[in-house]
Amino acid sequence: MSVFIIRRLMQAILVVWIMSLLVYVGVHIVGDPVDMLINPEADQAEIARVIRDLGLDRPLHEQYWYFLKNALQGDLGNSFIFNEPALKLVVQRIPATFELALAALGLAVVIGIPLGVYAGLKPDSKISQTIMASSILGFSLPTFWVGLMLIMFFSVMMGWLPSFGRGDTETIFGVEFSFLTWDGLTHLFLPALNLSLFKLSLVIRLARAGTREVVHQEYIKFARAKGLSQNRIIFVHLMKNIMIPVVTVLGLEFGGLIAFSVVTETVFSWPGMGKLIIDALHNLDRPLVVAYLMVIVVLFVFINLVVDVLYSILDPRVRLRDLKG
Amino acid sequence: MSDTTNEEKMDLAPIETPFKRIWADFCQNKIALAALIVLLIIVCIALFAPWIAPTNPYDLASVSILDGKLPPGSESLSGVTYVLGTDGAGRGLLSSIFYGLRISLGVGVMSALVALVFGAIMGLAAAYYGGRVDTIIMRIVDIQLSFPAILVALILLAALGKGVDKIIIALVIVQWAYYARTVRASALVERSKEYVEAATCLALSDRRILLRHLLPNCLPPLIVIGTVQTAHAISLEATLSFLGVGLPITEPSLGLLISNGFEYMMSGKYWISFFPGIALLVTIVSINLVGDQLRDVLNPRLQK
Amino acid sequence: MTDTPILDVQGLETHFFTKDGVAKAIDGVNFTVRKGEIMGLVGESGSGKSVTGFSILGLVDPPGKVVGGKVLFKGEDLLQADDKRMQELRGARISMIFQDPMMTLNPVLRVDTQMIETIQAHEKVDKQTAWQRSRDALAQVGIPSPEERMRAYPHQFSGGMRQRVAIAIALLNKPDLIIADEPTTALDVTIQGQILYETQKLCRETGTAMIWVTHDLAVVAGLADSISVMYAGRVVEQGNINDVLDNPVHPYTLGLLGSVPGHNTRGQRLYQVPGMAPSLFKLPKGCAFQPRCGYATEACQQDQTVTEPVPGRAVRCCHPQVEVSS
């Protein structure tokens, strides 16, 4: 087991390193590094000073070494707009994004599993067919447009829910959370629903496919032959079987939610990492862009690592295959 | 292609050409057929937008800011009726959508095609040469696919900047891995078959074996992935353009049209974002439905 | 009240309504099972023997449907009982053992969960009591160190052990009747023997009646008190086990017995019932066995009535082979 984790850890570090190289090359070769890293409003003397400070007159590999050394110490430069360490700004936004992603994940499970199980139990009913048609639509609908339509309907036309921001937050361990206040919850609902849409369709499909497979299994018939109630059969015997694939897939998809929150956060002005990067891109706040990209790469590699390790614990076959391969 | 026709002539019983059979199977599903018709209409609109659009939204002479934000069905000061209303600058939405489709479809199809060719070459190379080439290509594919498409595109566009060429490059890089993986998988299956061994024994060149023998057999899955990925590409382009990191405002795709309507939505002017979104949705749904049916038709395991 | 049967099935009909037409999987089946009696229900695949078991419990899945007859369980017609009543009876008064032990236990639930829930579905007992009864049931069916095995998941058991667990579950609520649907078919021969022996013993001890569904005449020979032979959805011959096996009367039973290898037929070619079992969608007119039967005549084109050519024997055939086998 520990051999497996160490192997995966080494791979993860390798990926982060390659990505740092790519981001660095992206910023320094494709674009003009002076343009990218220096405040456009700086004067000539300032520019000359920064070029010297950053070592931009040095050969490229030396420059990269310098960048890497600073990055390892947590220094990814200062934001032009906020004039604060870029890394700190990004890290501060992580909780908001995670809250949104987790809420979306929760909604996908809470809404998706009952709908999927229902569609699986009664595949020929009108309701089930409607559910499945909506899930196909859910795969095709562009997230950002659905977000706009949600705002249009629930906020502008009906005036039921707020359309932007996090609302009132409660602070726990120095981190702000929206879901702890009623106002925050009303702010959280629409963005979470929007972000969950795609995963919701996925969960419905998985739950339906799982249900269709499991209801025909002998053990379900045996459970009926034991005289168990319909509820016990559905909620214990069936649910437990379909939850394993659903949870596995959702675990793998969590990273996708974090990434896609860029769109939802922009639509709903949710102050998370995604909103930050888009604003930074618009404001040409390059150190912030680099900081975001590095943080998200590390985050992603970490999530993949955790999922891999958890998965190998759940399924011993994966572990064996990987050690051999 | 001439090889296939010769083979058919040699068969005594008249058999259907593969295309006819696929077409017949495809028509079995009425919804898919309807989707195909809708898709053809959309493609025609995109191709002939300048000729069939009621107004030219980018002709500064005919567009007046005074006609801005007209609701659907209203008449402008100059007497033109705007079926779907106008946007903030007074451009007719219907015409804007026609022109937008042109750009959205163009970018989507273009990037999907380039990605298909590039991905197919990489996949074939990985399958055919195996060993180190295979390992390197597939490692890159694995790493890339472990990141969501939107993230990769965002990283690329952050470095590249805006522009039609830039977004096509970004979409190609995002998508090639799917094609490479698909082609490699089916090419590996094909490579182990005897006809490839026979071709190798005949000392045919690598290029000939790859292109004339392996590639045609990898086509069915490639076509299916191609359709689905085109839909993805269109959706992704719209999303990126909406976020303001995709196309520049000089290339108003559907995503940009929707984005333009965002600011007016709060005051209840829903149509500026709504109708381009519907156009986008219909396009993506019909491509997906056609793709789904193609998958069923081309999948040999499902054939009776 | 020993003469009142535990189960009295009269004219049971179960049909499957499929796209290709109506399949009469069971077409008028009669039999009775008395207290403590083990009845062997024998037939080829597709003869309707398993469907009979599911029909009694009301567990026929669509497109199948019980369309006629009566299933009298201690005098109560189960076909008229509502879902709630059936749920009360299932697993409590009538329980069932399935064919494939690999598939009958839920793979993600521990054995103790699956046992305790069976008790608690029918009785208001606390978990502790239910647990103890479950453990005792495991011990009863010969599972070593039952306390530890209670905590195991099904995949940690072998096939034979899993079938023992299923039998223990069937026995948990001390039912009056157990329907065993080919429970030993999927097992090794040695394990099959053990399970047969133990099941028979348990039934004798508790006075539980049993319907043992199988295609294997050898199994029935050593186990059952009575036998019903099914062909194409109908019972063609039934009676006391020894009588029927020693002296079969229906041509189909004769054919079946002739195709069982035995020590006295060594070196000879085994008998083979000619032809194939008929499709349930296209049953021959009259006697369904008639196209494969060597004794068939014009009379077999008519529907056959049940006769008693030998005392205590019900046979559905107009050419009972009484003199041939005597």
PDB file of C-alpha atoms in Angstrom, chain B residues 12-137:
ATOM      1  CA  LEU B  12     -22.590 -12.790 -56.680  1.00  0.00           C
ATOM      2  CA  ALA B  13     -25.470 -11.728 -54.468  1.00  0.00           C
ATOM      3  CA  PRO B  14     -26.171  -8.011 -54.718  1.00  0.00           C
ATOM      4  CA  ILE B  15     -25.302  -6.602 -51.325  1.00  0.00           C
ATOM      5  CA  GLU B  16     -25.937  -3.151 -49.954  1.00  0.00           C
ATOM      6  CA  THR B  17     -23.069  -0.738 -49.782  1.00  0.00           C
ATOM      7  CA  PRO B  18     -22.097   0.055 -46.191  1.00  0.00           C
ATOM      8  CA  PHE B  19     -23.349   3.569 -46.637  1.00  0.00           C
ATOM      9  CA  LYS B  20     -26.824   2.414 -47.669  1.00  0.00           C
ATOM     10  CA  ARG B  21     -27.043   0.032 -44.750  1.00  0.00           C
ATOM     11  CA  ILE B  22     -25.913   2.693 -42.268  1.00  0.00           C
ATOM     12  CA  TRP B  23     -28.365   5.155 -43.725  1.00  0.00           C
ATOM     13  CA  ALA B  24     -31.225   2.642 -43.485  1.00  0.00           C
ATOM     14  CA  ASP B  25     -30.336   1.852 -39.877  1.00  0.00           C
ATOM     15  CA  PHE B  26     -30.026   5.518 -39.065  1.00  0.00           C
ATOM     16  CA  CYS B  27     -33.523   6.270 -40.343  1.00  0.00           C
ATOM     17  CA  GLN B  28     -35.003   3.716 -37.956  1.00  0.00           C
ATOM     18  CA  ASN B  29     -34.899   6.269 -35.168  1.00  0.00           C
ATOM     19  CA  LYS B  30     -37.336   9.041 -36.000  1.00  0.00           C
ATOM     20  CA  ILE B  31     -35.990  11.428 -33.352  1.00  0.00           C
ATOM     21  CA  ALA B  32     -32.454  11.079 -34.688  1.00  0.00           C
ATOM     22  CA  LEU B  33     -33.698  11.650 -38.216  1.00  0.00           C
ATOM     23  CA  ALA B  34     -35.522  14.791 -37.120  1.00  0.00           C
ATOM     24  CA  ALA B  35     -32.351  15.934 -35.344  1.00  0.00           C
ATOM     25  CA  LEU B  36     -30.368  15.374 -38.532  1.00  0.00           C
ATOM     26  CA  ILE B  37     -32.832  17.476 -40.526  1.00  0.00           C
ATOM     27  CA  VAL B  38     -32.692  20.262 -37.926  1.00  0.00           C
ATOM     28  CA  LEU B  39     -28.912  20.076 -38.002  1.00  0.00           C
ATOM     29  CA  LEU B  40     -28.857  20.359 -41.806  1.00  0.00           C
ATOM     30  CA  ILE B  41     -31.092  23.422 -41.601  1.00  0.00           C
ATOM     31  CA  ILE B  42     -28.769  24.959 -39.018  1.00  0.00           C
ATOM     32  CA  VAL B  43     -25.747  24.259 -41.205  1.00  0.00           C
ATOM     33  CA  CYS B  44     -27.517  25.860 -44.191  1.00  0.00           C
ATOM     34  CA  ILE B  45     -28.367  28.922 -42.114  1.00  0.00           C
ATOM     35  CA  ALA B  46     -24.743  29.179 -41.035  1.00  0.00           C
ATOM     36  CA  LEU B  47     -23.450  28.782 -44.582  1.00  0.00           C
ATOM     37  CA  PHE B  48     -25.851  31.221 -46.196  1.00  0.00           C
ATOM     38  CA  ALA B  49     -26.293  33.686 -43.320  1.00  0.00           C
ATOM     39  CA  PRO B  50     -25.363  36.800 -45.354  1.00  0.00           C
ATOM     40  CA  TRP B  51     -28.026  35.992 -47.948  1.00  0.00           C
ATOM     41  CA  ILE B  52     -30.912  34.858 -45.783  1.00  0.00           C
ATOM     42  CA  ALA B  53     -30.543  37.108 -42.748  1.00  0.00           C
ATOM     43  CA  PRO B  54     -33.267  39.778 -42.805  1.00  0.00           C
ATOM     44  CA  THR B  55     -30.817  42.523 -41.872  1.00  0.00           C
ATOM     45  CA  ASN B  56     -27.053  42.809 -41.756  1.00  0.00           C
ATOM     46  CA  PRO B  57     -26.310  43.360 -38.076  1.00  0.00           C
ATOM     47  CA  TYR B  58     -22.733  44.405 -38.801  1.00  0.00           C
ATOM     48  CA  ASP B  59     -23.524  46.954 -41.456  1.00  0.00           C
ATOM     49  CA  LEU B  60     -23.067  50.139 -39.461  1.00  0.00           C
ATOM     50  CA  ALA B  61     -25.185  52.108 -41.915  1.00  0.00           C
ATOM     51  CA  SER B  62     -28.351  50.114 -41.282  1.00  0.00           C
ATOM     52  CA  VAL B  63     -27.947  49.658 -37.535  1.00  0.00           C
ATOM     53  CA  SER B  64     -29.183  52.421 -35.296  1.00  0.00           C
ATOM     54  CA  ILE B  65     -28.719  52.617 -31.554  1.00  0.00           C
ATOM     55  CA  LEU B  66     -32.182  54.145 -31.426  1.00  0.00           C
ATOM     56  CA  ASP B  67     -33.563  50.698 -32.282  1.00  0.00           C
ATOM     57  CA  GLY B  68     -31.793  49.155 -29.286  1.00  0.00           C
ATOM     58  CA  LYS B  69     -33.430  46.720 -26.891  1.00  0.00           C
ATOM     59  CA  LEU B  70     -36.644  46.348 -28.873  1.00  0.00           C
ATOM     60  CA  PRO B  71     -38.735  43.401 -27.628  1.00  0.00           C
ATOM     61  CA  PRO B  72     -39.471  40.526 -30.030  1.00  0.00           C
ATOM     62  CA  GLY B  73     -41.904  41.350 -32.838  1.00  0.00           C
ATOM     63  CA  SER B  74     -41.585  45.117 -32.621  1.00  0.00           C
ATOM     64  CA  GLU B  75     -41.070  47.467 -35.534  1.00  0.00           C
ATOM     65  CA  SER B  76     -38.129  49.841 -35.683  1.00  0.00           C
ATOM     66  CA  LEU B  77     -38.216  53.521 -36.545  1.00  0.00           C
ATOM     67  CA  SER B  78     -37.112  52.687 -40.073  1.00  0.00           C
ATOM     68  CA  GLY B  79     -39.999  50.255 -40.487  1.00  0.00           C
ATOM     69  CA  VAL B  80     -38.116  46.942 -40.152  1.00  0.00           C
ATOM     70  CA  THR B  81     -39.849  44.284 -38.057  1.00  0.00           C
ATOM     71  CA  TYR B  82     -37.505  42.467 -35.658  1.00  0.00           C
ATOM     72  CA  VAL B  83     -39.020  39.025 -35.033  1.00  0.00           C
ATOM     73  CA  LEU B  84     -36.736  38.270 -32.112  1.00  0.00           C
ATOM     74  CA  GLY B  85     -36.144  41.863 -31.047  1.00  0.00           C
ATOM     75  CA  THR B  86     -32.858  43.772 -31.027  1.00  0.00           C
ATOM     76  CA  ASP B  87     -29.842  43.908 -28.769  1.00  0.00           C
ATOM     77  CA  GLY B  88     -28.399  46.876 -26.921  1.00  0.00           C
ATOM     78  CA  ALA B  89     -26.806  48.340 -30.048  1.00  0.00           C
ATOM     79  CA  GLY B  90     -29.946  47.974 -32.153  1.00  0.00           C
ATOM     80  CA  ARG B  91     -28.846  44.890 -34.123  1.00  0.00           C
ATOM     81  CA  GLY B  92     -31.645  42.488 -35.093  1.00  0.00           C
ATOM     82  CA  LEU B  93     -31.283  39.367 -32.954  1.00  0.00           C
ATOM     83  CA  LEU B  94     -32.454  36.922 -35.604  1.00  0.00           C
ATOM     84  CA  SER B  95     -29.804  38.142 -38.010  1.00  0.00           C
ATOM     85  CA  SER B  96     -27.181  38.235 -35.266  1.00  0.00           C
ATOM     86  CA  ILE B  97     -27.998  34.627 -34.446  1.00  0.00           C
ATOM     87  CA  PHE B  98     -27.619  33.616 -38.107  1.00  0.00           C
ATOM     88  CA  TYR B  99     -24.207  35.258 -38.243  1.00  0.00           C
ATOM     89  CA  GLY B 100     -23.347  33.904 -34.783  1.00  0.00           C
ATOM     90  CA  LEU B 101     -24.130  30.356 -35.873  1.00  0.00           C
ATOM     91  CA  ARG B 102     -21.664  30.829 -38.701  1.00  0.00           C
ATOM     92  CA  ILE B 103     -18.879  31.648 -36.285  1.00  0.00           C
ATOM     93  CA  SER B 104     -19.832  29.111 -33.610  1.00  0.00           C
ATOM     94  CA  LEU B 105     -20.200  26.239 -36.078  1.00  0.00           C
ATOM     95  CA  GLY B 106     -17.112  27.314 -37.970  1.00  0.00           C
ATOM     96  CA  VAL B 107     -14.919  27.345 -34.883  1.00  0.00           C
ATOM     97  CA  GLY B 108     -16.454  24.119 -33.561  1.00  0.00           C
ATOM     98  CA  VAL B 109     -16.147  22.136 -36.777  1.00  0.00           C
ATOM     99  CA  MET B 110     -12.717  23.511 -37.611  1.00  0.00           C
ATOM    100  CA  SER B 111     -11.241  22.689 -34.219  1.00  0.00           C
ATOM    101  CA  ALA B 112     -12.892  19.257 -34.154  1.00  0.00           C
ATOM    102  CA  LEU B 113     -11.493  18.457 -37.597  1.00  0.00           C
ATOM    103  CA  VAL B 114      -7.947  19.556 -36.828  1.00  0.00           C
ATOM    104  CA  ALA B 115      -8.082  17.734 -33.493  1.00  0.00           C
ATOM    105  CA  LEU B 116      -9.409  14.637 -35.245  1.00  0.00           C
ATOM    106  CA  VAL B 117      -6.596  14.550 -37.764  1.00  0.00           C
ATOM    107  CA  PHE B 118      -3.892  15.295 -35.220  1.00  0.00           C
ATOM    108  CA  GLY B 119      -5.339  12.943 -32.599  1.00  0.00           C
ATOM    109  CA  ALA B 120      -5.818  10.159 -35.125  1.00  0.00           C
ATOM    110  CA  ILE B 121      -2.209  10.430 -36.277  1.00  0.00           C
ATOM    111  CA  MET B 122      -0.936  10.337 -32.704  1.00  0.00           C
ATOM    112  CA  GLY B 123      -3.219   7.432 -31.815  1.00  0.00           C
ATOM    113  CA  LEU B 124      -2.207   5.446 -34.879  1.00  0.00           C
ATOM    114  CA  ALA B 125       1.442   6.103 -34.226  1.00  0.00           C
ATOM    115  CA  ALA B 126       1.079   4.986 -30.615  1.00  0.00           C
ATOM    116  CA  ALA B 127      -0.715   1.795 -31.604  1.00  0.00           C
ATOM    117  CA  TYR B 128       1.484   0.940 -34.555  1.00  0.00           C
ATOM    118  CA  TYR B 129       4.906   1.642 -33.141  1.00  0.00           C
ATOM    119  CA  GLY B 130       4.117   0.650 -29.570  1.00  0.00           C
ATOM    120  CA  GLY B 131       6.949   0.676 -27.047  1.00  0.00           C
ATOM    121  CA  ARG B 132       8.384   4.025 -26.075  1.00  0.00           C
ATOM    122  CA  VAL B 133       6.362   6.066 -28.593  1.00  0.00           C
ATOM    123  CA  ASP B 134       3.177   4.540 -27.210  1.00  0.00           C
ATOM    124  CA  THR B 135       4.186   5.159 -23.611  1.00  0.00           C
ATOM    125  CA  ILE B 136       5.070   8.799 -24.158  1.00  0.00           C
ATOM    126  CA  ILE B 137       1.966   9.648 -26.187  1.00  0.00           C
TER     127      ILE B 137
END
